[in-house]
mmCIF file of C-alpha atoms and ligand atoms in Angstrom:
data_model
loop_
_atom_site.group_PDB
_atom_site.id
_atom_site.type_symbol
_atom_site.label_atom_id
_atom_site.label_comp_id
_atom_site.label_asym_id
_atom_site.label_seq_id
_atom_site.Cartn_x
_atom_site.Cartn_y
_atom_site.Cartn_z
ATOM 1 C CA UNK H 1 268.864 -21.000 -14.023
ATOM 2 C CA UNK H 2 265.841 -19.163 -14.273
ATOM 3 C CA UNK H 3 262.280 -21.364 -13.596
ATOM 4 C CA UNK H 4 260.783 -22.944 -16.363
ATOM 5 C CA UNK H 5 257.298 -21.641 -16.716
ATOM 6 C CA UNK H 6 254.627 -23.370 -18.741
ATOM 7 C CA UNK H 7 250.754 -21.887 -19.747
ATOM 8 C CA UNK H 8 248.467 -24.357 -19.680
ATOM 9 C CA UNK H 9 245.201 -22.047 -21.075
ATOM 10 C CA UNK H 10 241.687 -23.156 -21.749
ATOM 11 C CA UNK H 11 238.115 -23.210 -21.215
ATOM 12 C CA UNK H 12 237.906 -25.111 -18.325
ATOM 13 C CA UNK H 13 233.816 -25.214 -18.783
ATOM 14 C CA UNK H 14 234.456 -27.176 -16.268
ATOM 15 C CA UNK H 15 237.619 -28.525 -15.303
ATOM 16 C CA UNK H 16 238.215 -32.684 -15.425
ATOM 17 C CA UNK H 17 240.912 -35.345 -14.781
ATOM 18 C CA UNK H 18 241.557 -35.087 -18.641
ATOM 19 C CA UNK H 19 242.665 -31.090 -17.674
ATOM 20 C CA UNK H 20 244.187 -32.656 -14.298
ATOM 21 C CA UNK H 21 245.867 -35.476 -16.170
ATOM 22 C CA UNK H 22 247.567 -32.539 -18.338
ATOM 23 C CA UNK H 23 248.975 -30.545 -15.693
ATOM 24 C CA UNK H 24 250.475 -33.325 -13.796
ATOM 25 C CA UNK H 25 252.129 -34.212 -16.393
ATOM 26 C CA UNK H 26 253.612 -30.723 -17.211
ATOM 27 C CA UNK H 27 254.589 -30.416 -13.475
ATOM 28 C CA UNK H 28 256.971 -33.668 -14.006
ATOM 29 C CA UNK H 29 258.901 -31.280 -16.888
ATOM 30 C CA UNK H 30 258.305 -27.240 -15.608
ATOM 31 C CA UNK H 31 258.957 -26.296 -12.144
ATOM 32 C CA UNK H 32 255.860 -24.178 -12.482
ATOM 33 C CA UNK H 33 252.472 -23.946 -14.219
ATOM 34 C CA UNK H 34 249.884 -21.237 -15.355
ATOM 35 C CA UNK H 35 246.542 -22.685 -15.771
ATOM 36 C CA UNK H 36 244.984 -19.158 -17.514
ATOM 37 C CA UNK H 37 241.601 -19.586 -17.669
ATOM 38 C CA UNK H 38 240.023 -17.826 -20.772
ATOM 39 C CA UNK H 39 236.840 -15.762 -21.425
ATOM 40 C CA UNK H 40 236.239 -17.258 -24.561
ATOM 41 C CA UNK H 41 233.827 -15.142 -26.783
ATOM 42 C CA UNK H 42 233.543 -18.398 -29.452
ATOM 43 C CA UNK H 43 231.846 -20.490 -27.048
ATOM 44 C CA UNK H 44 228.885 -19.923 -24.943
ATOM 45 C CA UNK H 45 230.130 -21.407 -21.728
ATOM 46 C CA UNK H 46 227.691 -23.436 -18.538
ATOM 47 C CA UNK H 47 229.974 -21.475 -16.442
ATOM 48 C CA UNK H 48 230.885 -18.134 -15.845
ATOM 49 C CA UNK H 49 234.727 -16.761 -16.109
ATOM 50 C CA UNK H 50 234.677 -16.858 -11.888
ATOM 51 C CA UNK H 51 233.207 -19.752 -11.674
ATOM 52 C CA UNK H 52 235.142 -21.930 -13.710
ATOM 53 C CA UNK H 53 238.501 -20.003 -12.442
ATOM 54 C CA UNK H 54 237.400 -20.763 -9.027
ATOM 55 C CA UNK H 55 237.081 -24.454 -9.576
ATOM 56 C CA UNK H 56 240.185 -24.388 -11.035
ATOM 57 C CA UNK H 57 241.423 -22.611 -7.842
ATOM 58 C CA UNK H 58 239.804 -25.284 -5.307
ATOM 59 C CA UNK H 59 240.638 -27.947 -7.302
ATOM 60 C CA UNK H 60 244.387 -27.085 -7.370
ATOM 61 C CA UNK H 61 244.847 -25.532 -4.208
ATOM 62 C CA UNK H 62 247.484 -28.287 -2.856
ATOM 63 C CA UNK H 63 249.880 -28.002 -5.627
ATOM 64 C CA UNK H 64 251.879 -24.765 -4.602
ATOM 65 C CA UNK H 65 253.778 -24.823 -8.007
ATOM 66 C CA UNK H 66 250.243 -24.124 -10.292
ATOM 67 C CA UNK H 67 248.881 -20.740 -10.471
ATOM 68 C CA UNK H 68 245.786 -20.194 -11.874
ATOM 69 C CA UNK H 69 244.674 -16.934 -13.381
ATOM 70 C CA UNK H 70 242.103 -15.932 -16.200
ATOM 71 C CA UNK H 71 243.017 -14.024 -18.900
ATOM 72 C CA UNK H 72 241.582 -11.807 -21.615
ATOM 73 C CA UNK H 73 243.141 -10.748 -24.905
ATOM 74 C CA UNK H 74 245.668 -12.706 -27.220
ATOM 75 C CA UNK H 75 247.300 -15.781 -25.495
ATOM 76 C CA UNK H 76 251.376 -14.699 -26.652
ATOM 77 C CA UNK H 77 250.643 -11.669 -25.345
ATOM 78 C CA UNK H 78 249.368 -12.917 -22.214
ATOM 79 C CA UNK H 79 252.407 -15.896 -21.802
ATOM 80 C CA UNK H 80 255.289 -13.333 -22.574
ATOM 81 C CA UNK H 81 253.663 -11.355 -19.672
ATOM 82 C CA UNK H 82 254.065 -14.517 -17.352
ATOM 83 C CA UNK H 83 257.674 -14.141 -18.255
ATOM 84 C CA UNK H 84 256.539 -18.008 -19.587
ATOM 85 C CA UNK H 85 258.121 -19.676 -23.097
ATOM 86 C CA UNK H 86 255.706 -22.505 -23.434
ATOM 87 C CA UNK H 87 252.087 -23.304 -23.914
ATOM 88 C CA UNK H 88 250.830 -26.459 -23.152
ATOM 89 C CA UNK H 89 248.072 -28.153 -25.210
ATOM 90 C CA UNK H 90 246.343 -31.389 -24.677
ATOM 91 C CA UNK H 91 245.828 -34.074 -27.256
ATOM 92 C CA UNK H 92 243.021 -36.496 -26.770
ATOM 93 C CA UNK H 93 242.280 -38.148 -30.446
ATOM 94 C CA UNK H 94 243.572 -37.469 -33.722
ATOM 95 C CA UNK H 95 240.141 -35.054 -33.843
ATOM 96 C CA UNK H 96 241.941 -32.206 -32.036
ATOM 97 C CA UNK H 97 244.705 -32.842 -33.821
ATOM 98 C CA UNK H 98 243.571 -30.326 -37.258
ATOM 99 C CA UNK H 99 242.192 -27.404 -34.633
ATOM 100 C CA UNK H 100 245.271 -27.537 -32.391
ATOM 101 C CA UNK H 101 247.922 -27.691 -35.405
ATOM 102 C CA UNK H 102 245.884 -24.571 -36.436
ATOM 103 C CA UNK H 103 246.612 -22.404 -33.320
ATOM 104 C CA UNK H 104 249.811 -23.599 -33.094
ATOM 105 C CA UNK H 105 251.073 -22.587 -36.010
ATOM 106 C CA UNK H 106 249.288 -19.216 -35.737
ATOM 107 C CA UNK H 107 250.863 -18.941 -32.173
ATOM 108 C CA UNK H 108 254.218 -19.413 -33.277
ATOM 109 C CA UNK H 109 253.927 -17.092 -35.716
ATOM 110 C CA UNK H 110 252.384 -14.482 -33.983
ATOM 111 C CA UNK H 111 255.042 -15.018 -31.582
ATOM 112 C CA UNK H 112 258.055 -17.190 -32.876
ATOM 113 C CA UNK H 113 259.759 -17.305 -29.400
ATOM 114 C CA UNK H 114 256.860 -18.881 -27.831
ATOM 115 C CA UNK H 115 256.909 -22.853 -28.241
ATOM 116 C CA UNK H 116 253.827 -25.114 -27.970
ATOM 117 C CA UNK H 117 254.003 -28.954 -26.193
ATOM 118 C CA UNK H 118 251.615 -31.032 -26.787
ATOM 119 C CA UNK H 119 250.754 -33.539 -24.193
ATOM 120 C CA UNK H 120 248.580 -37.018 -23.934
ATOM 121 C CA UNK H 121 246.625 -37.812 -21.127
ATOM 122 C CA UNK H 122 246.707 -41.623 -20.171
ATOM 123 C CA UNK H 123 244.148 -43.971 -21.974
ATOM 124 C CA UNK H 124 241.680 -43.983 -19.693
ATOM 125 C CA UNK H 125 241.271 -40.023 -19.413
ATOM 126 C CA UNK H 126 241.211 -39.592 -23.103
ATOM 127 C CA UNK H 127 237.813 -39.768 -23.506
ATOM 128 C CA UNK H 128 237.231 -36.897 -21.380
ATOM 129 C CA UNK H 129 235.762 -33.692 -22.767
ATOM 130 C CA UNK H 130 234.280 -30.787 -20.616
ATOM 131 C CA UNK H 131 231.126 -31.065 -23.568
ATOM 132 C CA UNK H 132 230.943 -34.963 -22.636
ATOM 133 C CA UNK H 133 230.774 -34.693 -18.429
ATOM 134 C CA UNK H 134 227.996 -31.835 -19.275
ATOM 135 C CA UNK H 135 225.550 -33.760 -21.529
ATOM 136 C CA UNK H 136 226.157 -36.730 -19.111
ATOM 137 C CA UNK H 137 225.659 -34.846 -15.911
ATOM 138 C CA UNK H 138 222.471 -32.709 -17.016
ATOM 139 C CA UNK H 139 220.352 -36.116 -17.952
ATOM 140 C CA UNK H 140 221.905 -37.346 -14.770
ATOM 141 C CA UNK H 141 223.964 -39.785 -15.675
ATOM 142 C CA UNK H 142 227.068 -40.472 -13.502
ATOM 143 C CA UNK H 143 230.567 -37.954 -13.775
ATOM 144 C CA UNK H 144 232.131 -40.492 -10.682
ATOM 145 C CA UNK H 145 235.595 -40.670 -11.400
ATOM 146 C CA UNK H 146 235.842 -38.036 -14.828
ATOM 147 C CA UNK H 147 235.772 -34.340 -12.862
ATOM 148 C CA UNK H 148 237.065 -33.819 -9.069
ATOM 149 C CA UNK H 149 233.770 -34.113 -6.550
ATOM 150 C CA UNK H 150 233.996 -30.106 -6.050
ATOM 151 C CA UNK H 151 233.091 -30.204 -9.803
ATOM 152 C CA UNK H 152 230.496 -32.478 -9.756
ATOM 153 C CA UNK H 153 228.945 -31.091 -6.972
ATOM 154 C CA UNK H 154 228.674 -27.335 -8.907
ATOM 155 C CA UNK H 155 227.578 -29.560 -11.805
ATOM 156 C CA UNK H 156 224.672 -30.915 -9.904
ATOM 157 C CA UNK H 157 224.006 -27.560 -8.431
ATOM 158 C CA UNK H 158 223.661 -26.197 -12.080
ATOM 159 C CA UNK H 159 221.815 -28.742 -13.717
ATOM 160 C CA UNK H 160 219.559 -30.163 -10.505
ATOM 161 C CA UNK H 161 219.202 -27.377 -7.898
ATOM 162 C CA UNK H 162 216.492 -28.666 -5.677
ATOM 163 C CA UNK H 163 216.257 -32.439 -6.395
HETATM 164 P P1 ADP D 201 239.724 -24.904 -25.290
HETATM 165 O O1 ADP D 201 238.394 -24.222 -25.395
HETATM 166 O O2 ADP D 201 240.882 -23.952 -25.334
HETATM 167 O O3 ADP D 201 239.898 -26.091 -26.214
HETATM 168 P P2 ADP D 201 239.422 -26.816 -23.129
HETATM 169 O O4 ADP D 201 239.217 -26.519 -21.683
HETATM 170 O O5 ADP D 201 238.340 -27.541 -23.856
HETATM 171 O O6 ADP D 201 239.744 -25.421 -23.782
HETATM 172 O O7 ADP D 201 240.776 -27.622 -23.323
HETATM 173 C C1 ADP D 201 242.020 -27.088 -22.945
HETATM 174 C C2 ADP D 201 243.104 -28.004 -23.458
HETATM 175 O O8 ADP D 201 243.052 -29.251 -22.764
HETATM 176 C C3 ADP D 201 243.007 -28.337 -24.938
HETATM 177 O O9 ADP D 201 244.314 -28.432 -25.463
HETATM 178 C C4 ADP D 201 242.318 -29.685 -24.944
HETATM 179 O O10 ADP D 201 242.653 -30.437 -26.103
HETATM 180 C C5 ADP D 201 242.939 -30.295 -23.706
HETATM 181 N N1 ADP D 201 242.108 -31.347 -23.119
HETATM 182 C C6 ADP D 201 240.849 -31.279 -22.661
HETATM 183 N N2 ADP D 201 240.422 -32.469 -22.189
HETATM 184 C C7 ADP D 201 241.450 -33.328 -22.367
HETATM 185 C C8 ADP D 201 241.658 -34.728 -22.111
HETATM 186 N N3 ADP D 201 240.704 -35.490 -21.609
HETATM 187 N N4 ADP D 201 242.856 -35.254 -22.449
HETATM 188 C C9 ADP D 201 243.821 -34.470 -23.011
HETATM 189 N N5 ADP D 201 243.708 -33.174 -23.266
HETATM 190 C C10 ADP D 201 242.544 -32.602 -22.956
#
């Protein structure tokens, strides 16, 4: 049987437990997953395709079965490249619920092959949104807990260089 290969894509602006919460749970049902890390032209993004692809990198560097790449250019295209099926979305609240219907249903029929899972994080991640941990952590309030320390650490080096 060949691997079963899941895309997990996003912004990643920066990566949190909410993300990290995701892909642990898609490792319990793929034997391998693409985290593809995407430019994004809608959003203007704290940081920069690298940077935010390298955190992803050094956050995830202990779980050989997670590749992380970014990507350009239309998501199918990119997961029928991976020789992938599957695209993984999160769900947090019924909020994301109208924007992720929305690119599912233009995924699928873009690409009718490719299937998208949705996924819940547990409770106590669901509050977590890469906008959230960035208001928080530029008026200094405490991320402890919410993003891996590598993350808060380039957080703090964005926001408070020198204090
Ligand atoms: P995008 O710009 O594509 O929405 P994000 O990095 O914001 O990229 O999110 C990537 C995916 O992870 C989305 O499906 C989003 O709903 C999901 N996600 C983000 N944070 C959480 C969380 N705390 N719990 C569950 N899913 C999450």
């Amino acid at each position: 049987m060949p691997p079963k290969i899941a895309v997990y894509p996003g912004s990643f602006d920066p990566i949190t437990n909410g993300h990290l919460d995701i892909i642990e749970r898609s490792l319990q049902v793929f034997d391998r997953v693409i985290v593809a890390v995407a430019t994004n032209s809608s959003k203007k993004s704290l940081f920069t395709l690298k940077e935010r692809t390298d955190l992803v990198t050094e956050v995830l560097k202990h779980e050989p079965r997670v590749t992380v790449h970014s990507f350009e250019g239309l998501l199918v295209d990119y997961v029928v490249e991976q020789g992938a099926d599957v695209i993984i979305r999160g769900l947090r609240a019924v909020s994301d619920f109208e924007f992720e219907f929305q690119l599912a249903l233009m995924n699928s029929s873009l690409a009718p092959k490719i299937q998208t899972l949705f996924m819940m994080t547990s409770a106590s991640n669901s509050f977590l949104s890469s906008t959230i941990i960035k208001e928080v952590s530029a008026l200094k309030g405490t991320v402890d807990g919410m993003v891996p320390p590598q993350v808060k650490a380039a957080l703090d080096a964005k926001f408070h260089k020198g204090n």
